[in-house]
mmCIF file of C-alpha atoms and ligand atoms in Angstrom:
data_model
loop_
_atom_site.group_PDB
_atom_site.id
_atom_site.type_symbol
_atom_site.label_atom_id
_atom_site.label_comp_id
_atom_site.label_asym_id
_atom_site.label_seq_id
_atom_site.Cartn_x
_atom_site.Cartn_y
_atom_site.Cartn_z
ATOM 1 C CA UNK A 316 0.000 0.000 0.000
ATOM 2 C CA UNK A 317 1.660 3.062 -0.654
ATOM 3 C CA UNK A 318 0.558 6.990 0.487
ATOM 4 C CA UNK A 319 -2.057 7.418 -2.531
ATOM 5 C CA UNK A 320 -3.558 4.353 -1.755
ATOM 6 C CA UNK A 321 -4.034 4.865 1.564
ATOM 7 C CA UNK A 322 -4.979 8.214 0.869
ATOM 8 C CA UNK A 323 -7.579 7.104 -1.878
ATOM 9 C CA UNK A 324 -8.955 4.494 0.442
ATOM 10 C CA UNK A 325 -10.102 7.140 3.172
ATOM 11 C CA UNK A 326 -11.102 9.609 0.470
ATOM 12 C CA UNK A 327 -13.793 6.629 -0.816
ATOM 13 C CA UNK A 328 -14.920 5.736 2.643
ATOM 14 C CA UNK A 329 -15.422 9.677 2.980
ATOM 15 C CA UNK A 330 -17.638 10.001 0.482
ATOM 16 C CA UNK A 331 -19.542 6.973 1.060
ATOM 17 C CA UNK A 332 -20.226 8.036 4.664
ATOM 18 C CA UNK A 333 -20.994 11.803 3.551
ATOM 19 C CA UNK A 334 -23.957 10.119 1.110
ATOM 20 C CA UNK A 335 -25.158 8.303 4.210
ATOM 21 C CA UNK A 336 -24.479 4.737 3.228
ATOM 22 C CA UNK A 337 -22.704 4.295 6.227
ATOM 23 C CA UNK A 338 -24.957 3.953 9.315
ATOM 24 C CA UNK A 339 -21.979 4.005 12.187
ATOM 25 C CA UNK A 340 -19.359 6.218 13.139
ATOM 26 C CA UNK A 341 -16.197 5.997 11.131
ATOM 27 C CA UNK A 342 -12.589 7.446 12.517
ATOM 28 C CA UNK A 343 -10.684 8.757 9.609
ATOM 29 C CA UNK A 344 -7.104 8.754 9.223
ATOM 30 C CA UNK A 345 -5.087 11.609 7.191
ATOM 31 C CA UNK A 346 -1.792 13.180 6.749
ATOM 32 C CA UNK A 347 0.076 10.486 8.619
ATOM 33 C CA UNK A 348 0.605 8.090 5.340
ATOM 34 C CA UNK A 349 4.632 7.983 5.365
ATOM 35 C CA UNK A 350 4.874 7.649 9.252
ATOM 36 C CA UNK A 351 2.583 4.638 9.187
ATOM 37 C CA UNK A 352 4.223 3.149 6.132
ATOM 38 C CA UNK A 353 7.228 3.451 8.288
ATOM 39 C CA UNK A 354 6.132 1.660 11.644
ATOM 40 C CA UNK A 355 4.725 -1.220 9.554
ATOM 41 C CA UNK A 356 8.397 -1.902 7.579
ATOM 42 C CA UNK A 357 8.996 -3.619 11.347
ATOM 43 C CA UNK A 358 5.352 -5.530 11.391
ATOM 44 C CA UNK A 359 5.856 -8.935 10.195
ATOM 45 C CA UNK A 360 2.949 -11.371 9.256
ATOM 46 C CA UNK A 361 2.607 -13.309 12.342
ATOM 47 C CA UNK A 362 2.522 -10.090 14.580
ATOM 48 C CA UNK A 363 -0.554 -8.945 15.858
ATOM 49 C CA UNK A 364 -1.459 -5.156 15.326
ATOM 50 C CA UNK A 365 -3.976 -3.775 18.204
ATOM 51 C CA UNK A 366 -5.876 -0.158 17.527
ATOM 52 C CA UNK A 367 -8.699 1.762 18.725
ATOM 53 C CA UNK A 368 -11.500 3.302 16.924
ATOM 54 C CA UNK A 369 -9.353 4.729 13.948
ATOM 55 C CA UNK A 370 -8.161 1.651 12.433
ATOM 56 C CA UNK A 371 -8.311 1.863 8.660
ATOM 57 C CA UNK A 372 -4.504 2.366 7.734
ATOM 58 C CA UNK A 373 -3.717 -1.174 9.858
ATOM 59 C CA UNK A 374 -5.873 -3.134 8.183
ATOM 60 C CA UNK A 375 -4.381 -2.248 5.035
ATOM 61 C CA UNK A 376 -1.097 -2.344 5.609
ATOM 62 C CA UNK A 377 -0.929 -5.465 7.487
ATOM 63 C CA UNK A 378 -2.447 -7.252 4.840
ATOM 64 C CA UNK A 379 -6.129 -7.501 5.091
ATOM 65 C CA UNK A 380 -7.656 -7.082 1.363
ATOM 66 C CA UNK A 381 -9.011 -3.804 0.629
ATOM 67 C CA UNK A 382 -12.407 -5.070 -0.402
ATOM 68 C CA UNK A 383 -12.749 -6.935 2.800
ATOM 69 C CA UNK A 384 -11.923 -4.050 4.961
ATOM 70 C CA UNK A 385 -14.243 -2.163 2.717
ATOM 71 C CA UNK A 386 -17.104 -4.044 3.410
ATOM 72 C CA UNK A 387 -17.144 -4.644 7.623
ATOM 73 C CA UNK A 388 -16.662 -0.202 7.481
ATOM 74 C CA UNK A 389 -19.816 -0.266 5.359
ATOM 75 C CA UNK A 390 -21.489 -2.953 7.207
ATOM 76 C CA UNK A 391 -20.863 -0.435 10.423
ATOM 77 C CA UNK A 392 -17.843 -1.592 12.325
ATOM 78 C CA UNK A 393 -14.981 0.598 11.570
ATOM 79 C CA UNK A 394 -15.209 1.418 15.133
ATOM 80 C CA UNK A 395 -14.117 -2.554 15.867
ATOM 81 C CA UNK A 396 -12.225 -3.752 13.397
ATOM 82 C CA UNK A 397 -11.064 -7.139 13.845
ATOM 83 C CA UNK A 398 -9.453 -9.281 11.419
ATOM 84 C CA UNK A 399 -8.213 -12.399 13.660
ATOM 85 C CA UNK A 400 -7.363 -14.523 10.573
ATOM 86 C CA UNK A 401 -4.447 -10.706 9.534
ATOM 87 C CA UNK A 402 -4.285 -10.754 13.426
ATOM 88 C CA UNK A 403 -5.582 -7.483 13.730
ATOM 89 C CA UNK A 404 -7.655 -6.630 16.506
ATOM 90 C CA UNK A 405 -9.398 -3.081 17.706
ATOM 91 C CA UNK A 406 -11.207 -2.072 20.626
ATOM 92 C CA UNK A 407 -13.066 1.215 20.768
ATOM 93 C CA UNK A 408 -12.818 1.648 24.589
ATOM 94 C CA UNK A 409 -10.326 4.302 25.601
ATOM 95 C CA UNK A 410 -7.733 2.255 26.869
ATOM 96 C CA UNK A 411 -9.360 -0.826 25.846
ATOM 97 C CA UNK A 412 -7.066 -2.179 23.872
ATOM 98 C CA UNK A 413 -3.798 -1.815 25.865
ATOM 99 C CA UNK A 414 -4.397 -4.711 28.294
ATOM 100 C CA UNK A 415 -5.477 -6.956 25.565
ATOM 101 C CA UNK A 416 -2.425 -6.144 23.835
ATOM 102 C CA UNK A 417 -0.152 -6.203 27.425
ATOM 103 C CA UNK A 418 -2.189 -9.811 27.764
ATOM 104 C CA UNK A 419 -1.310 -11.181 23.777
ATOM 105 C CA UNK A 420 2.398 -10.192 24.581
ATOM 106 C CA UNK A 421 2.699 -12.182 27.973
ATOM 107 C CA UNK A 422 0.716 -15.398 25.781
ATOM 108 C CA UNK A 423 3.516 -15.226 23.311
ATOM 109 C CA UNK A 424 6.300 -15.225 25.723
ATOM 110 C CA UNK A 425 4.831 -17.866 27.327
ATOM 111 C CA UNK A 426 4.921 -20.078 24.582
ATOM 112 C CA UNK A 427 8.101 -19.095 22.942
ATOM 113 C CA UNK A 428 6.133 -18.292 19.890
ATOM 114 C CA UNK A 429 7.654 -15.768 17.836
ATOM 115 C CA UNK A 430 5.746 -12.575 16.716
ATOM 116 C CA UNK A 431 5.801 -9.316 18.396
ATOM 117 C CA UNK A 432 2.283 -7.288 19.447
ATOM 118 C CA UNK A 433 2.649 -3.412 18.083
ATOM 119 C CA UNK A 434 -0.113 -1.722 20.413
ATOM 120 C CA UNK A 435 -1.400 1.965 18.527
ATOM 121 C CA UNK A 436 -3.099 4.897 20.643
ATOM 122 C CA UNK A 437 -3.932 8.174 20.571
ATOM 123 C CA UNK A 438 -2.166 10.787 22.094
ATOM 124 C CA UNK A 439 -4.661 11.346 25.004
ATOM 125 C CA UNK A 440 -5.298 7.507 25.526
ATOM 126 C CA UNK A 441 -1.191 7.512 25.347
ATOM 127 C CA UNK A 442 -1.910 9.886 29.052
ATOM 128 C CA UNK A 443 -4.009 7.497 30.726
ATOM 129 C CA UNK A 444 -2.907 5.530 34.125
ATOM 130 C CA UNK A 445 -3.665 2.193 32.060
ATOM 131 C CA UNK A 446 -1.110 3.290 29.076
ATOM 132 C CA UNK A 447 1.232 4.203 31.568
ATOM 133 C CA UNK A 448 0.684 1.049 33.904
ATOM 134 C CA UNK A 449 1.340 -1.135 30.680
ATOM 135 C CA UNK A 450 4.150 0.054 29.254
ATOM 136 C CA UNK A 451 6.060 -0.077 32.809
ATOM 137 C CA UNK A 452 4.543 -3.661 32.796
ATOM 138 C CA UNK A 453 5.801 -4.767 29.369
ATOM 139 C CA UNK A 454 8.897 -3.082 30.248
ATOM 140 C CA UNK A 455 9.753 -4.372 33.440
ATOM 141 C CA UNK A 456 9.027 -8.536 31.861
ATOM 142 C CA UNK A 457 10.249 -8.177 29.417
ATOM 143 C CA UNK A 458 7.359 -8.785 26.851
ATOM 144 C CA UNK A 459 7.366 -8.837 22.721
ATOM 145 C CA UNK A 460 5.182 -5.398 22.373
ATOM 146 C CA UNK A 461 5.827 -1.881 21.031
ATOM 147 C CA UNK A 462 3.392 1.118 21.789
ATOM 148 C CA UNK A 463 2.841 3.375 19.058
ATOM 149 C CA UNK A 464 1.537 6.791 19.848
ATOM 150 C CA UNK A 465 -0.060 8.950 17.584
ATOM 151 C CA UNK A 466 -0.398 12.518 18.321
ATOM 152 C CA UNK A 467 -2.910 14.311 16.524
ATOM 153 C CA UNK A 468 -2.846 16.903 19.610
ATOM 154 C CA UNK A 469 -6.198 16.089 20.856
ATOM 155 C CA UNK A 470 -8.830 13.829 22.032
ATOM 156 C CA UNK A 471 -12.083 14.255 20.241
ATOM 157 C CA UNK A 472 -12.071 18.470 20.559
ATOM 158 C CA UNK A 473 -9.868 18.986 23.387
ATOM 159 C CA UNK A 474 -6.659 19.296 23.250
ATOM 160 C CA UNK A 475 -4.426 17.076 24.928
ATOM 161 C CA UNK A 476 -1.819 19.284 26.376
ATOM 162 C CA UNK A 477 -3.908 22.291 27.531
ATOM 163 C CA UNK A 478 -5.644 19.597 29.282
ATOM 164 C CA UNK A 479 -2.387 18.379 31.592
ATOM 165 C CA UNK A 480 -0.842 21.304 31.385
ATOM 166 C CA UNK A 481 1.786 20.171 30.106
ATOM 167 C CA UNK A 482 3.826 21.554 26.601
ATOM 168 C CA UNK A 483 5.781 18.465 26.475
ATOM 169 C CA UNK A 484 3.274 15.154 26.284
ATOM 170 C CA UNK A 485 4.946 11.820 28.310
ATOM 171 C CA UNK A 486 5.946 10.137 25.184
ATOM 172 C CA UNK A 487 6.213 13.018 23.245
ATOM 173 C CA UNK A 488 10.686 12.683 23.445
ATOM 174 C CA UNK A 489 10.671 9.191 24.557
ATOM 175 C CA UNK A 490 13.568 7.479 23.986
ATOM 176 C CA UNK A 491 11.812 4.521 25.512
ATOM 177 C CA UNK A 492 13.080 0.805 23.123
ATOM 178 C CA UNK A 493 8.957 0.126 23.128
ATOM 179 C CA UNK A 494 7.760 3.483 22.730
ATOM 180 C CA UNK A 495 7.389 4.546 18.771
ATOM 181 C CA UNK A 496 6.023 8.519 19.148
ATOM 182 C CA UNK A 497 4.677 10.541 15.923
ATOM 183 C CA UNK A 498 2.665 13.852 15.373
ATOM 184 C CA UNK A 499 -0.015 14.344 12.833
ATOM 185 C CA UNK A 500 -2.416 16.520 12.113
ATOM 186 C CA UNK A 501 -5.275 15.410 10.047
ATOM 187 C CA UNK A 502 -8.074 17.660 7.873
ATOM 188 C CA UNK A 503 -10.923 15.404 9.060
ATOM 189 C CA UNK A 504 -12.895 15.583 12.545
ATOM 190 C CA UNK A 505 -12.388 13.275 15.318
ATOM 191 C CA UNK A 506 -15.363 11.588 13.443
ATOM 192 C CA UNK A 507 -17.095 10.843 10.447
ATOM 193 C CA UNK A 508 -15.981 13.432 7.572
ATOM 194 C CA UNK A 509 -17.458 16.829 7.517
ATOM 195 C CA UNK A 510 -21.358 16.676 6.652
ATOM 196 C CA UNK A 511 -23.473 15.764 9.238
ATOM 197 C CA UNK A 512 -24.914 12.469 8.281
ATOM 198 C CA UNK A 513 -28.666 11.479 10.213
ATOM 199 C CA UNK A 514 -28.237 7.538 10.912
HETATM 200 C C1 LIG B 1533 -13.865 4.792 27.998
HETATM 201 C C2 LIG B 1533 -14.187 5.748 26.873
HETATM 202 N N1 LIG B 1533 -14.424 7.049 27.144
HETATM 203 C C3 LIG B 1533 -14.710 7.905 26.152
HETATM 204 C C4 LIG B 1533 -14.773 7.471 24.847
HETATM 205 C C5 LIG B 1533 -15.085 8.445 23.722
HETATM 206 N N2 LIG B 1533 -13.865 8.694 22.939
HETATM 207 C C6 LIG B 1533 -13.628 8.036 21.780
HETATM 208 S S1 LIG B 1533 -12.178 8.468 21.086
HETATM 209 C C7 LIG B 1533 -11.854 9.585 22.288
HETATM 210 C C8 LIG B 1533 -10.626 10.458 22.200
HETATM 211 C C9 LIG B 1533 -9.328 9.789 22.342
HETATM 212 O O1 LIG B 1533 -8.277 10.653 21.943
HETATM 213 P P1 LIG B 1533 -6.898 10.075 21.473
HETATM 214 O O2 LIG B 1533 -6.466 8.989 22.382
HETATM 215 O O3 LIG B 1533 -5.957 11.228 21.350
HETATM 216 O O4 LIG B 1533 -7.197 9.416 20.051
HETATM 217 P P2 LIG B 1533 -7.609 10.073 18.639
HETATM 218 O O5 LIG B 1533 -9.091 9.875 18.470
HETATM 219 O O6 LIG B 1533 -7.222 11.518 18.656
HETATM 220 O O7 LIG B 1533 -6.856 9.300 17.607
HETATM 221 C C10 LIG B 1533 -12.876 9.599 23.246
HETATM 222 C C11 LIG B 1533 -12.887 10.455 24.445
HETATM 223 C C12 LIG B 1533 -14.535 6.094 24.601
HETATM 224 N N3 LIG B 1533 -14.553 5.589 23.373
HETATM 225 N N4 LIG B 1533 -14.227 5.263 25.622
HETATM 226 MG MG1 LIG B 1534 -5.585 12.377 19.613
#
């Protein structure tokens, strides 16, 4: 998948929620093509890949066909994609997804399987007590996972560093061996894609 194709894919799913054939939320990704291209050149097949609500971009890139992640968004659950057979799986909880991740990790180990779990958040998920609790847990055994943080600067409309007070987010100069950080900013809203759409 390269940056026009992921770029084209978003731009159709747009449109198709904007002409209310969609009846869900959808999470749009934008302007952070190259950085994700980059964090999957380390994803191997057997990894999993764990996300939250915006989800699209993994899917592709680790391998699940286009058509099929075409057709769960418009049968409503781009909120929760899963793809177990790609293993990909998403939660849409705030935080959800971390301890599922932290818990895949610890299975792995356990069996000396190989495979590595790459855990993806959003900035102000990246602030919560659980985010921090796991990545001092993953840390501290020792466990196949990476944390990818993705700072778009804010959490729905509020933005994440007014919030803590604090200029400088927790990952934001990590240079933490499980902690990939990168900033974004994207032209859609925190959902759907512009035009209010009645379900
Ligand atoms: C427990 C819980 N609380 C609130 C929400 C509503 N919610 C969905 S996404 C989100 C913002 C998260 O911001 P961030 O982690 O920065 O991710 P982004 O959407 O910016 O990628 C919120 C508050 C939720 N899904 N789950
Ligand atoms: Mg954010």
């Amino acid at each position: 998948m390269t940056i026009e194709e992921l770029i084209a894919f978003e731009t159709e799913i747009a449109e198709e929620f904007n002409m209310g054939k969609i009846h869900a939320p959808i999470h749009l990704y934008s302007g952070n093509e190259a950085q994700m291209i980059e964090v999957f050149r380390g994803i191997q097949s057997e990894d999993w890949v764990m996300c939250s609500w915006r989800s699209h971009y993994q899917c592709l890139l680790k391998g699940v066909p286009r058509a099929e992640v075409k057709a769960e968004i418009m049968a409503g659950h781009s909120i929760t994609l899963c793809f177990p057979k790609y293993r990909v799986v998403s939660s849409a909880i705030v935080g959800g997804i971390i301890p599922i991740a932290v818990g895949v990790a610890v299975g792995i180990k356990q069996r000396g399987e190989k495979g590595r779990v790459h855990c993806f958040m959003g900035d102000m998920t990246a602030e919560t007590g659980i985010a921090h609790e796991a990545i001092k847990y993953s840390t501290n055994h020792q466990l196949p996972i990476r944390f990818i943080v993705e700072d778009n600067g804010k959490s729905v409309c509020t933005d994440t560093r007014e919030t803590w007070n604090q200029p400088v987010l927790s990952w934001e100069k990590t240079t933490h061996p499980l902690v990939t950080y990168y900033q974004y900013q994207t032209k859609y809203p925190h959902a759907g894609a512009g035009k209010r759409v009645q379900f």
